[in-house]
PDB file of C-alpha atoms and ligand atoms in Angstrom:
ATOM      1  CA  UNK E   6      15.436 -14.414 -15.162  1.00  0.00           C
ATOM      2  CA  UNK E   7      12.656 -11.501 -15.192  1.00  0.00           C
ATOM      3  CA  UNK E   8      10.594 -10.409 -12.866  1.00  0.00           C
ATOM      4  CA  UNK E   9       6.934  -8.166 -12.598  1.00  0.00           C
ATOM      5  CA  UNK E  10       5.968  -6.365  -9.606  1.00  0.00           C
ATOM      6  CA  UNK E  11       2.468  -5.364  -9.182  1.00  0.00           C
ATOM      7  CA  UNK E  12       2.467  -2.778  -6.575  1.00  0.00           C
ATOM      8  CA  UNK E  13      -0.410  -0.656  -4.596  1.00  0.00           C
ATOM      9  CA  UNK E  14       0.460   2.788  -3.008  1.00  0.00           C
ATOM     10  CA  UNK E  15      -1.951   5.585  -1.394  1.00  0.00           C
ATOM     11  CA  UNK E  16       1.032   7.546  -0.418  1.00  0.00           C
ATOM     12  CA  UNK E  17       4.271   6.809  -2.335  1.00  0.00           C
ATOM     13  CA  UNK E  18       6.076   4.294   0.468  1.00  0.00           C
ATOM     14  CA  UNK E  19       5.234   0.880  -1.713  1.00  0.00           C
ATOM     15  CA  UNK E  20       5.763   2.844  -4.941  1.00  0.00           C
ATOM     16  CA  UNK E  21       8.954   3.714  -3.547  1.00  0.00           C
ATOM     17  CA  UNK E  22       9.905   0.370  -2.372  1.00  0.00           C
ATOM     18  CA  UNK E  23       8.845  -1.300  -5.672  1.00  0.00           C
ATOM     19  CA  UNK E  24      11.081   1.528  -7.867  1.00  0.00           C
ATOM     20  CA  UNK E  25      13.921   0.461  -5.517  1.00  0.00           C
ATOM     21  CA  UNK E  26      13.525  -3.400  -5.190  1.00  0.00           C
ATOM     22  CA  UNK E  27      12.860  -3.358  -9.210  1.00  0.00           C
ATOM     23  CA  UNK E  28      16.375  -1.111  -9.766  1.00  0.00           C
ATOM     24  CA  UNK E  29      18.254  -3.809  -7.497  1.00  0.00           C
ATOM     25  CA  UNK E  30      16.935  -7.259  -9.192  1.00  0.00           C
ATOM     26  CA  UNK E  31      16.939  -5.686 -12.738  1.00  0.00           C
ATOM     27  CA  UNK E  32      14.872  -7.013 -15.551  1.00  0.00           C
ATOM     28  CA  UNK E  33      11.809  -6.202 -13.922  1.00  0.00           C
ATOM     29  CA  UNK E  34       8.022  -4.374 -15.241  1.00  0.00           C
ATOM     30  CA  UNK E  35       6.382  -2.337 -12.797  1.00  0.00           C
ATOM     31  CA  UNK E  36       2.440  -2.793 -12.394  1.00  0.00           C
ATOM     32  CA  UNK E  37       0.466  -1.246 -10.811  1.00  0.00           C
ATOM     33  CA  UNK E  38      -2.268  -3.547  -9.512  1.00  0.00           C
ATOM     34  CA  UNK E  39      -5.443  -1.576 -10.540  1.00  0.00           C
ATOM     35  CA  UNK E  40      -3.664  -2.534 -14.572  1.00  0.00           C
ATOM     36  CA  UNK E  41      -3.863  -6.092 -13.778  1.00  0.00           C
ATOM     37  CA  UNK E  42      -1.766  -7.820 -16.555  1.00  0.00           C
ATOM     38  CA  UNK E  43      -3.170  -5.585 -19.021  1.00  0.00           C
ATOM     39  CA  UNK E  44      -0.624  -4.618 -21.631  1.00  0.00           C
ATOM     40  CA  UNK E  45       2.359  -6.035 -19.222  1.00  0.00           C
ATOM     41  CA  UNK E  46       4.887  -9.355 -19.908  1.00  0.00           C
ATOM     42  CA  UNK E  47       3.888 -11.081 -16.696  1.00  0.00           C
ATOM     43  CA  UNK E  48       3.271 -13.870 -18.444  1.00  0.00           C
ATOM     44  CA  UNK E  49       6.429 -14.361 -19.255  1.00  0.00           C
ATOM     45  CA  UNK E  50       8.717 -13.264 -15.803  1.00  0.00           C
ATOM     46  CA  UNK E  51       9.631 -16.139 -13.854  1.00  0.00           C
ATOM     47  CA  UNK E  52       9.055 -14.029 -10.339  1.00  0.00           C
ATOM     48  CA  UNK E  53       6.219 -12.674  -8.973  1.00  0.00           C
ATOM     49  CA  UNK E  54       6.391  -9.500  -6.296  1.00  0.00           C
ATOM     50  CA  UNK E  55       3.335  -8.117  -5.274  1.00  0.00           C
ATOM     51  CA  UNK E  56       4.404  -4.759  -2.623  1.00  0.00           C
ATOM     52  CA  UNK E  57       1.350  -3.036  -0.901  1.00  0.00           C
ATOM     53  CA  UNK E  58       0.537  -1.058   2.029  1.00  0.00           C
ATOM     54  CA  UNK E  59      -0.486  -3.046   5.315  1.00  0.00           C
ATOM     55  CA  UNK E  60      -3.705  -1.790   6.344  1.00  0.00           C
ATOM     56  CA  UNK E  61      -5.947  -2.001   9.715  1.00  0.00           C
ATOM     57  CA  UNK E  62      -3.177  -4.950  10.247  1.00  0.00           C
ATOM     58  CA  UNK E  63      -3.847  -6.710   7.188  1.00  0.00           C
ATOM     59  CA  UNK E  64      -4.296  -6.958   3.420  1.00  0.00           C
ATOM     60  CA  UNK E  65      -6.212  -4.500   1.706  1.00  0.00           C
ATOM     61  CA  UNK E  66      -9.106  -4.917   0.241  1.00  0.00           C
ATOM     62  CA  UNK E  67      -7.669  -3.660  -3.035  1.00  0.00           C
ATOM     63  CA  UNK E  68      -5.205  -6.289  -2.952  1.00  0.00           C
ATOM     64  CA  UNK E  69      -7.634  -8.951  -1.771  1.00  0.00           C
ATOM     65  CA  UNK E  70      -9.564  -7.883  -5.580  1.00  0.00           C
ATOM     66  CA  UNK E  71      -6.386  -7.984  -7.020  1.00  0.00           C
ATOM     67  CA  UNK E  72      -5.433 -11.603  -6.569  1.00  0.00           C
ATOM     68  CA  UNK E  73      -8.412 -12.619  -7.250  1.00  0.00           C
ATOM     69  CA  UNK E  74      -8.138 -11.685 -11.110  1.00  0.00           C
ATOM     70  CA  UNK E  75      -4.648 -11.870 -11.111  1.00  0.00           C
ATOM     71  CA  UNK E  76      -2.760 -14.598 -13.517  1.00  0.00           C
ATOM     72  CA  UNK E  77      -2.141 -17.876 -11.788  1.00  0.00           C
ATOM     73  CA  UNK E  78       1.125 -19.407 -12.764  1.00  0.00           C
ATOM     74  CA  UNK E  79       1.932 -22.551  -9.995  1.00  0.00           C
ATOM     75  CA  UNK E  80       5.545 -22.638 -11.429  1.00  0.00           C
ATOM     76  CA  UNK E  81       6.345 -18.881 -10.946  1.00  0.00           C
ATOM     77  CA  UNK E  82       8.332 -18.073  -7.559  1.00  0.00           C
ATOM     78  CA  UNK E  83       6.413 -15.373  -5.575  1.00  0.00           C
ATOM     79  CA  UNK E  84       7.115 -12.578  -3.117  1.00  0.00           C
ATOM     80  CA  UNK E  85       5.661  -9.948  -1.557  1.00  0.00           C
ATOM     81  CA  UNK E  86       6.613  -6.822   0.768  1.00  0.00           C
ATOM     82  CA  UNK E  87       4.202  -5.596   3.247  1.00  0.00           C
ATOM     83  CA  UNK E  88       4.921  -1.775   3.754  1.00  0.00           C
ATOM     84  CA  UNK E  89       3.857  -0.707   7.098  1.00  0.00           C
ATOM     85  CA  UNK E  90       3.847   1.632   9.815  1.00  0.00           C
ATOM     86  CA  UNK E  91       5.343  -0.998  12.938  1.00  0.00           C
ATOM     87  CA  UNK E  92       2.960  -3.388  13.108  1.00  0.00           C
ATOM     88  CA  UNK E  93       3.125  -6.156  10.307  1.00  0.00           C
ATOM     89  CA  UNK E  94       1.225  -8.198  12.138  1.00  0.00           C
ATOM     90  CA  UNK E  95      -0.667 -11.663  10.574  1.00  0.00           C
ATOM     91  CA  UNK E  96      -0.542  -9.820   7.028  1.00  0.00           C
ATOM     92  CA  UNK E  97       1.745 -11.757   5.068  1.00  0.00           C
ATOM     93  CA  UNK E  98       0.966 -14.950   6.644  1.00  0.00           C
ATOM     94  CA  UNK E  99      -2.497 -13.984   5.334  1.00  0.00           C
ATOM     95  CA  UNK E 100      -0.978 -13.685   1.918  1.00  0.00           C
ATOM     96  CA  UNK E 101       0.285 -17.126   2.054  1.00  0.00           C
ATOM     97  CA  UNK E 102      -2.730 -18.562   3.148  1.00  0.00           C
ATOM     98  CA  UNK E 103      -5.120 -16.636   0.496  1.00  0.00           C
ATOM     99  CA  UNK E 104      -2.500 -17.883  -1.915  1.00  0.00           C
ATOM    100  CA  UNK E 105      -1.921 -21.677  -1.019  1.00  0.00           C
ATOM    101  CA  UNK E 106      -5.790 -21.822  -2.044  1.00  0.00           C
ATOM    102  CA  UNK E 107      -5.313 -20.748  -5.028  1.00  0.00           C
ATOM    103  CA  UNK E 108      -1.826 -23.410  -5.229  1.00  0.00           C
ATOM    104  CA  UNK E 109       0.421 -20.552  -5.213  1.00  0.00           C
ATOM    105  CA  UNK E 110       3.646 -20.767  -3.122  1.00  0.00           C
ATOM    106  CA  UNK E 111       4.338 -17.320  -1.433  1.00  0.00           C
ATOM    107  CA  UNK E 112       8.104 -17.954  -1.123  1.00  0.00           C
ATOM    108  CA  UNK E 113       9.046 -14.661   0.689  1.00  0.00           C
ATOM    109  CA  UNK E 114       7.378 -12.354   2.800  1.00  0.00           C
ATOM    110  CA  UNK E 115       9.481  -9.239   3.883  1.00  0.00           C
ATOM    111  CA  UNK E 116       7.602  -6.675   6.089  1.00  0.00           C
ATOM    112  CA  UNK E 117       9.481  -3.410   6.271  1.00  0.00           C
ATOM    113  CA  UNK E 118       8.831  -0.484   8.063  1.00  0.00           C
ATOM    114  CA  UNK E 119       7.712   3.407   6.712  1.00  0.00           C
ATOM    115  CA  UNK E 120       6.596   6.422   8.324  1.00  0.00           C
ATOM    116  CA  UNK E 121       2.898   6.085   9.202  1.00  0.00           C
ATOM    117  CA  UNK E 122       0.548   7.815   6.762  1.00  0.00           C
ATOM    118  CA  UNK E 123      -2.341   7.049   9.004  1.00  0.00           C
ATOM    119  CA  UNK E 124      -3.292  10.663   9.671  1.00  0.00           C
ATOM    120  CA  UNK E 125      -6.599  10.361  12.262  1.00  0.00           C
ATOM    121  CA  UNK E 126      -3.919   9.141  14.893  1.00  0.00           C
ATOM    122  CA  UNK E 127      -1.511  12.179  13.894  1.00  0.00           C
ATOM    123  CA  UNK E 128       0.529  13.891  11.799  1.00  0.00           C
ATOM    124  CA  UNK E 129       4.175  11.909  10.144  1.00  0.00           C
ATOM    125  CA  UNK E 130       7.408  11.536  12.563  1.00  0.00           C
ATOM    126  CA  UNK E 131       9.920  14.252  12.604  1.00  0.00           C
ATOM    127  CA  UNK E 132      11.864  14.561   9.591  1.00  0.00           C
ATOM    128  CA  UNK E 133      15.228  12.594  11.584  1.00  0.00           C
ATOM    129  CA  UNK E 134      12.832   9.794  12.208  1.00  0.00           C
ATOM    130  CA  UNK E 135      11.828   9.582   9.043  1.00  0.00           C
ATOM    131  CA  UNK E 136      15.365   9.320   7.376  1.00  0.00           C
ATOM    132  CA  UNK E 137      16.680   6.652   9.683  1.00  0.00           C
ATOM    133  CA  UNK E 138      13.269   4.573   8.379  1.00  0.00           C
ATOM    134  CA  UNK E 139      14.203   5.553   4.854  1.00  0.00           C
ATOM    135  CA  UNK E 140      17.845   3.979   5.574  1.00  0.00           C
ATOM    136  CA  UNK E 141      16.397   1.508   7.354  1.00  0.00           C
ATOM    137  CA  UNK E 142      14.003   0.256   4.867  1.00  0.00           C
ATOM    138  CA  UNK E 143      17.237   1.017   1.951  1.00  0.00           C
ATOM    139  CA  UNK E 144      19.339  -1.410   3.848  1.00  0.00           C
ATOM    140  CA  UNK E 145      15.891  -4.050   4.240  1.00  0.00           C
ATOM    141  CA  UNK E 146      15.867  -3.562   0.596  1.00  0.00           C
ATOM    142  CA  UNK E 147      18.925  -4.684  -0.662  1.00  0.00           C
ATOM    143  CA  UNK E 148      18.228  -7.757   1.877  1.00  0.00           C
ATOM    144  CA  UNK E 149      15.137  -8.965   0.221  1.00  0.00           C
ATOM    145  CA  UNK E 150      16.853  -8.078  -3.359  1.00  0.00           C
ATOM    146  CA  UNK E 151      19.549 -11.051  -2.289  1.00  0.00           C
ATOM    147  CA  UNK E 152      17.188 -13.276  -1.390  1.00  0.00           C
ATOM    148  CA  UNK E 153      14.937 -12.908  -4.122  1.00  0.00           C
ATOM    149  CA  UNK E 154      17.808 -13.260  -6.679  1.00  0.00           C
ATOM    150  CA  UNK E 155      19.044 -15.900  -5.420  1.00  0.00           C
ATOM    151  CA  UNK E 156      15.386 -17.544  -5.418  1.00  0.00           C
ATOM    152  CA  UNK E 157      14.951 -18.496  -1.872  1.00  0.00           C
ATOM    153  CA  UNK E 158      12.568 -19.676  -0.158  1.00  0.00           C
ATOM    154  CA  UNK E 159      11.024 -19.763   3.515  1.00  0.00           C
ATOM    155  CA  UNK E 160      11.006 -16.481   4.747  1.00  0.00           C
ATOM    156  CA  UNK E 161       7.634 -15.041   5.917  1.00  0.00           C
ATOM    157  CA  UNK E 162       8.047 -12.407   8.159  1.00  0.00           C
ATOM    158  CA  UNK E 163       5.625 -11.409  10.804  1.00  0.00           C
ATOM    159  CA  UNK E 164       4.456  -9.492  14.129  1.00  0.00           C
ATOM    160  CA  UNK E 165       5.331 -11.117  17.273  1.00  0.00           C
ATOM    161  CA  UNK E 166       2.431 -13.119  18.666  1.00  0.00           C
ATOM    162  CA  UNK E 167       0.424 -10.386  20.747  1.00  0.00           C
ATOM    163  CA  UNK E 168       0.211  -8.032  17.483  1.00  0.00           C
ATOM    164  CA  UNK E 169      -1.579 -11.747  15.407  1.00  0.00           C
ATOM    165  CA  UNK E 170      -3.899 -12.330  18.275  1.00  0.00           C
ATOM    166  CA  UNK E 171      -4.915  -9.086  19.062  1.00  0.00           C
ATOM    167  CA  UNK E 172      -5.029  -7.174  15.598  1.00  0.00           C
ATOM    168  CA  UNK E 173      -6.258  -9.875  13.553  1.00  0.00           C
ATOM    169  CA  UNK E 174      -9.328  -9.723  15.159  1.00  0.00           C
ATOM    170  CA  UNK E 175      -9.844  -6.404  14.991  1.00  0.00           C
ATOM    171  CA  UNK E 176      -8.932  -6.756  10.976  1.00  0.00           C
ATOM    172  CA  UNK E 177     -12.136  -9.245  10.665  1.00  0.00           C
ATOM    173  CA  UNK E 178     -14.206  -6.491  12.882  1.00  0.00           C
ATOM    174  CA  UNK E 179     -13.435  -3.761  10.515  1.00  0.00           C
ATOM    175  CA  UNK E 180     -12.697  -5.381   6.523  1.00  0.00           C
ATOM    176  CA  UNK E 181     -16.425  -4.744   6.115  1.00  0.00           C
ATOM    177  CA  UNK E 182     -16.738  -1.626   7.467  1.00  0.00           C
ATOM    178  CA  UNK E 183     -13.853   0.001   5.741  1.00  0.00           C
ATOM    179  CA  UNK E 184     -15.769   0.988   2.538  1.00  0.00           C
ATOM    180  CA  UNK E 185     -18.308   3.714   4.170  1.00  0.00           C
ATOM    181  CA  UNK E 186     -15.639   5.327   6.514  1.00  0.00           C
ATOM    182  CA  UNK E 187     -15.515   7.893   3.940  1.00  0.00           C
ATOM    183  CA  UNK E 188     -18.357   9.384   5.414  1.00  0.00           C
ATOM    184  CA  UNK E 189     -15.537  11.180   7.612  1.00  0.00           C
ATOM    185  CA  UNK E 190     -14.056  12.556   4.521  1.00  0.00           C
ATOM    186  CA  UNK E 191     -15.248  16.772   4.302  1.00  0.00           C
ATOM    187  CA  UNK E 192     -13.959  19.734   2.766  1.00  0.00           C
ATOM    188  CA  UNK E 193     -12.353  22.623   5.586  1.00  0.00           C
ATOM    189  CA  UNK E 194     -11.130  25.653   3.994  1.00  0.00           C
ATOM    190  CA  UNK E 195     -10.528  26.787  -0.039  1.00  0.00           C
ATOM    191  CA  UNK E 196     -10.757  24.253  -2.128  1.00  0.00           C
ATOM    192  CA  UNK E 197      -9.354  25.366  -5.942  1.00  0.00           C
ATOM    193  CA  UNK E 198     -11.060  22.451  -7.556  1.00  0.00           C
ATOM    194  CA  UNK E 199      -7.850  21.080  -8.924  1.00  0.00           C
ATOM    195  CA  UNK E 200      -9.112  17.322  -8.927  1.00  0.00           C
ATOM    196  CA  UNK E 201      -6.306  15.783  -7.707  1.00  0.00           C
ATOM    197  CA  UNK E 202      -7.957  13.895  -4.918  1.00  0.00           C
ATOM    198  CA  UNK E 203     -10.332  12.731  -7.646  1.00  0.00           C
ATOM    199  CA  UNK E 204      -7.219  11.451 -10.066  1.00  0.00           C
ATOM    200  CA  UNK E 205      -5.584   9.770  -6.821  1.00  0.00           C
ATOM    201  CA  UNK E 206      -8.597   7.789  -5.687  1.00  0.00           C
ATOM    202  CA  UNK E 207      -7.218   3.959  -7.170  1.00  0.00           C
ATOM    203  CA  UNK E 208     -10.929   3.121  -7.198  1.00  0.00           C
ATOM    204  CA  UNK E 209     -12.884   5.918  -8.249  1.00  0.00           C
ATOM    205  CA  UNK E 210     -14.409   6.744  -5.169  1.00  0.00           C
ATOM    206  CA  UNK E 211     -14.460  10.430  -5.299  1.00  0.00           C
ATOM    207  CA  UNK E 212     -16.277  12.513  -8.066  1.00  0.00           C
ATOM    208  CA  UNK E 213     -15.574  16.576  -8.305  1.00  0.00           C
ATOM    209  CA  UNK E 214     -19.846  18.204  -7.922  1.00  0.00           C
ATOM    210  CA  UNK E 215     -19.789  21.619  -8.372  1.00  0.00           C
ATOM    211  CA  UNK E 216     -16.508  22.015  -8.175  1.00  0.00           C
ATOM    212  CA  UNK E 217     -15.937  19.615  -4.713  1.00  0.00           C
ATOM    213  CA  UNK E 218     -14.905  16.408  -4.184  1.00  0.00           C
ATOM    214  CA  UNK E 219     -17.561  13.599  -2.952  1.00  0.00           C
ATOM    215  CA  UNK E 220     -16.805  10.272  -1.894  1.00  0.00           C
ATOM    216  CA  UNK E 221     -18.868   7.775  -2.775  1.00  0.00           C
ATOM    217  CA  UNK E 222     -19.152   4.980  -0.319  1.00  0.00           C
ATOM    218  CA  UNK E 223     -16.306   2.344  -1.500  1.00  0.00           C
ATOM    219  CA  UNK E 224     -13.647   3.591   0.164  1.00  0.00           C
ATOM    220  CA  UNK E 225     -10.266   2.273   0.185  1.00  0.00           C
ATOM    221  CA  UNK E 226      -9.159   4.285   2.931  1.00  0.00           C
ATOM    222  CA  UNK E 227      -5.747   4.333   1.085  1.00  0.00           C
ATOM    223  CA  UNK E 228      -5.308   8.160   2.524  1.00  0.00           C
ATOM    224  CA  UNK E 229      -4.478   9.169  -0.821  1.00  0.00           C
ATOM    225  CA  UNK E 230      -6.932  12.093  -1.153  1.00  0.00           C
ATOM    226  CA  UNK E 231      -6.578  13.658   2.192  1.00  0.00           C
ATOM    227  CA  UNK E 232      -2.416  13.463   1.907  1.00  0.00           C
ATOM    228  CA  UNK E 233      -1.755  14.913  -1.722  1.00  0.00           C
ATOM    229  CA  UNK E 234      -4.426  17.680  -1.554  1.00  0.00           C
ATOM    230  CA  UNK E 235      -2.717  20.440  -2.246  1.00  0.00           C
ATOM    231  CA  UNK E 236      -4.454  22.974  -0.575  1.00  0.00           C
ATOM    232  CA  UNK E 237      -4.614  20.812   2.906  1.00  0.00           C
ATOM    233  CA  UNK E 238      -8.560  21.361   2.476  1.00  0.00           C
ATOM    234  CA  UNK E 239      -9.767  18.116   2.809  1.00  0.00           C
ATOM    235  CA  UNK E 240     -10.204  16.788   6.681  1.00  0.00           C
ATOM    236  CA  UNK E 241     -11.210  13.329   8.019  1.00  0.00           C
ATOM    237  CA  UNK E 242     -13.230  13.639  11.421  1.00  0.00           C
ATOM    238  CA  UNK E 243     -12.153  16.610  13.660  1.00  0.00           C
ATOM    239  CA  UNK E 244      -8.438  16.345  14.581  1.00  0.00           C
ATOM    240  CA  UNK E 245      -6.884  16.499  10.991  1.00  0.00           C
ATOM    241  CA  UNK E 246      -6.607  19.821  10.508  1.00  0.00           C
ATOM    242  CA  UNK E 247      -3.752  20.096  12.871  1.00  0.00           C
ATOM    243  CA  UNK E 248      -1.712  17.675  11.536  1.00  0.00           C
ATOM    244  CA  UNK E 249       1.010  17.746   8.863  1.00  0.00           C
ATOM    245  CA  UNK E 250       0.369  16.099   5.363  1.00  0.00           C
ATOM    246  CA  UNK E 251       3.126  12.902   4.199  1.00  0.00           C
ATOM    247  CA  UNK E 252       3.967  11.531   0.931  1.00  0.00           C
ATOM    248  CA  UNK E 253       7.042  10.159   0.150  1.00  0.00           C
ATOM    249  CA  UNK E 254       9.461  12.768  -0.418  1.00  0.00           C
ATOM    250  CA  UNK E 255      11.061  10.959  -3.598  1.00  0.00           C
ATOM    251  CA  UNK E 256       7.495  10.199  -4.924  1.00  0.00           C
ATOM    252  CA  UNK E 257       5.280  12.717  -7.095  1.00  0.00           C
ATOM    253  CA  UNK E 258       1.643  13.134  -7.238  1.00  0.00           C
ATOM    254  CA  UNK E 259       1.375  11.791 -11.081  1.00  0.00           C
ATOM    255  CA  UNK E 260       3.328   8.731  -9.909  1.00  0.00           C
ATOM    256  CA  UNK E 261       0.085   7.763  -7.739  1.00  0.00           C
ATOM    257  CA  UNK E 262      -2.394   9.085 -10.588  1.00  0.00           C
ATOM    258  CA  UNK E 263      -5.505   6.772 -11.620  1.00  0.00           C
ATOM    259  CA  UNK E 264      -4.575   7.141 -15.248  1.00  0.00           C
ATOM    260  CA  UNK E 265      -1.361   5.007 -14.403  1.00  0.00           C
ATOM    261  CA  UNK E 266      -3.387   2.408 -12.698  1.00  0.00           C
ATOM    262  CA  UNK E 267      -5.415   1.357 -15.688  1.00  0.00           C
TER     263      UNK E 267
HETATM  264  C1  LIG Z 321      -6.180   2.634   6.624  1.00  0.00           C
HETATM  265  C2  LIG Z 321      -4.761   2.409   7.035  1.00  0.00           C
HETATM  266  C3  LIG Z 321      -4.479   1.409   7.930  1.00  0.00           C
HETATM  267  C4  LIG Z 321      -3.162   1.163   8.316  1.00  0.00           C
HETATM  268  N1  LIG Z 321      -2.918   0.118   9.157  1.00  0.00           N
HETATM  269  C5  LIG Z 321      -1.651  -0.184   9.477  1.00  0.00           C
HETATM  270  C6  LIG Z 321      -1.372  -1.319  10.277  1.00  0.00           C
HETATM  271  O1  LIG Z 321      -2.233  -2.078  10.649  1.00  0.00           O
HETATM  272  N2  LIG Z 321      -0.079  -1.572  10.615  1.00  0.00           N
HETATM  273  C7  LIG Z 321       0.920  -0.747  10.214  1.00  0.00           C
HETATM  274  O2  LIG Z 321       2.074  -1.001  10.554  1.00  0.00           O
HETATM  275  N3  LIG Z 321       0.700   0.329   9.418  1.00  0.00           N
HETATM  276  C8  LIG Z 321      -0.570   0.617   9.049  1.00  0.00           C
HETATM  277  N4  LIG Z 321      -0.816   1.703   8.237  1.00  0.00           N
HETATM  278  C9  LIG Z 321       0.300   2.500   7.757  1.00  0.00           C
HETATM  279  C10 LIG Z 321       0.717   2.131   6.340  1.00  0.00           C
HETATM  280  O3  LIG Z 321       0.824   0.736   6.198  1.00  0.00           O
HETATM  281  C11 LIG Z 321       2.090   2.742   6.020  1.00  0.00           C
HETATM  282  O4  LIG Z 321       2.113   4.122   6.236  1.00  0.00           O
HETATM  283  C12 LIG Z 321       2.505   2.455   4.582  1.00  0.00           C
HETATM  284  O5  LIG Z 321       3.870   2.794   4.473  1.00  0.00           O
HETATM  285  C13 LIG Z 321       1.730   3.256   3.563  1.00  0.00           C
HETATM  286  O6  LIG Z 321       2.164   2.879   2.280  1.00  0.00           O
HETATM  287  P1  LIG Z 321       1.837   3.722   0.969  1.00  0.00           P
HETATM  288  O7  LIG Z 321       2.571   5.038   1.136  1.00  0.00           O
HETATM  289  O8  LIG Z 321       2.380   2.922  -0.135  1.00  0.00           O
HETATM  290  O9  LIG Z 321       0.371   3.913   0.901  1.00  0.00           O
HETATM  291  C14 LIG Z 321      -2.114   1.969   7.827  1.00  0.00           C
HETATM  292  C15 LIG Z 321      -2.406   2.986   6.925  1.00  0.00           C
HETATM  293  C16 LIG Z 321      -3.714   3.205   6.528  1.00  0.00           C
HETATM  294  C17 LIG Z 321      -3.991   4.296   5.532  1.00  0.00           C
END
């Protein structure tokens, strides 16, 4: 039995929980999803993981690309973990309904919780906070490892009913609109020009001119740019600037690097 995990990360937490999930089931390839199958044995793992960020109470767009191109194999028992912030909502319910039209079986669907990276609504939880979610999420782990090794099937986790009413509207409302929000994006204090927000940007959105980043209009709005700045220099709208930076602490800056996600 092998397994491949394609995963997506803006700020280390699905990284993380891919790493972990992959050291507990064993025999498993890591891909990141901007790679696609390039260069990896998908083909020949008998499970399929995909682990990604929930985002505006959904699937990412990123993702949403992602299956699109990804290899099809009916026979191949799929999973997925939906890394979130609290509110899981409709996401992988989503999953299993973008899948079933492709005849894929989502077999699992495990939402587990992280500190929020969503820095316009504020800065990370306290640093106790965010080791009882790292424990948490540990113990959530080992959990989903079971049930994936054992190949069961059933399980699709999701928000209670308020969070799919409410928030999957407001997903539809936004999906199109989440490309240009980058126009919030600006530069606020001295920025060394070490192009890291332009390495961490999994689409290429950002370009350094004269020396400063730019975003370009397809934004993923994975918060990758804004958190790993090193200088805290780049801002989005007018409240960042008072509000602490998070990355996973177990989770570098070259881990999230373009370069790995070709
Ligand atoms: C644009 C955006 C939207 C988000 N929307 C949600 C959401 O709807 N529900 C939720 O629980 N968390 C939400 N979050 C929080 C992330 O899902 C959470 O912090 C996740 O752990 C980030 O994973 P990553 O570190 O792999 O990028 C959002 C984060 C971003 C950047």
């Amino acid at each position: 039995m092998s397994t491949v995990i394609y995963y997506y990360t803006g700020t280390g937490n699905s990284l993380w929980t891919a790493r972990t999930l992959a050291e507990k089931l064993g025999d498993t390839e890591l891909v990141p999803m901007h790679r696609m199958n390039t260069g990896s044995n998908a083909s020949e793992a008998d499970a399929v993981g995909l682990v990604f960020p929930v985002h505006i109470w959904g699937i990412p767009s990123l993702v949403r690309n992602f299956l699109q191109t990804m290899e099809k194999r009916p026979g191949a028992y799929y999973f997925a973990v939906a890394v979130n912030g609290g509110q899981v909502a409709r996401t992988l319910v989503q999953l299993k309904e973008l899948m079933a039209e492709d005849n894929l079986t989502l077999s699992a669907g495990f939402d587990i919780m992280f500190p929020s990276n969503y820095i316009p609504w504020g800065g990370p939880v306290p640093v106790e906070r965010q080791r009882k979610l790292f424990t948490d999420a540990t113990e959530k782990i080992n959990v989903a490892a079971s049930y994936i090794s054992n190949r069961k099937a059933g399980l699709i986790e999701k928000g209670p009913m308020w969070q799919r009413v409410l928030f999957t509207g407001l997903y539809k409302l936004t999906y199109d609109r989440v490309k240009t929000l980058d126009v919030n994006f600006h530069i606020d204090g001295a920025c060394s020009s070490c192009g890291i927000c332009e390495r961490v940007c999994p689409v290429k959105n950002i370009t350094l001119e004269a020396g400063k980043p730019v975003w370009h209009g397809n934004c993923e709005q994975c918060l990758a740019c804004i958190q790993w700045c090193p200088e805290t220099c780049i801002q989005y709208g007018k409240k960042t600037k008072n509000y602490e930076r998070y990355h996973h602490p177990e989770v570098k800056v070259k881990d999230v690097f373009r370069e790995l996600l070709q």
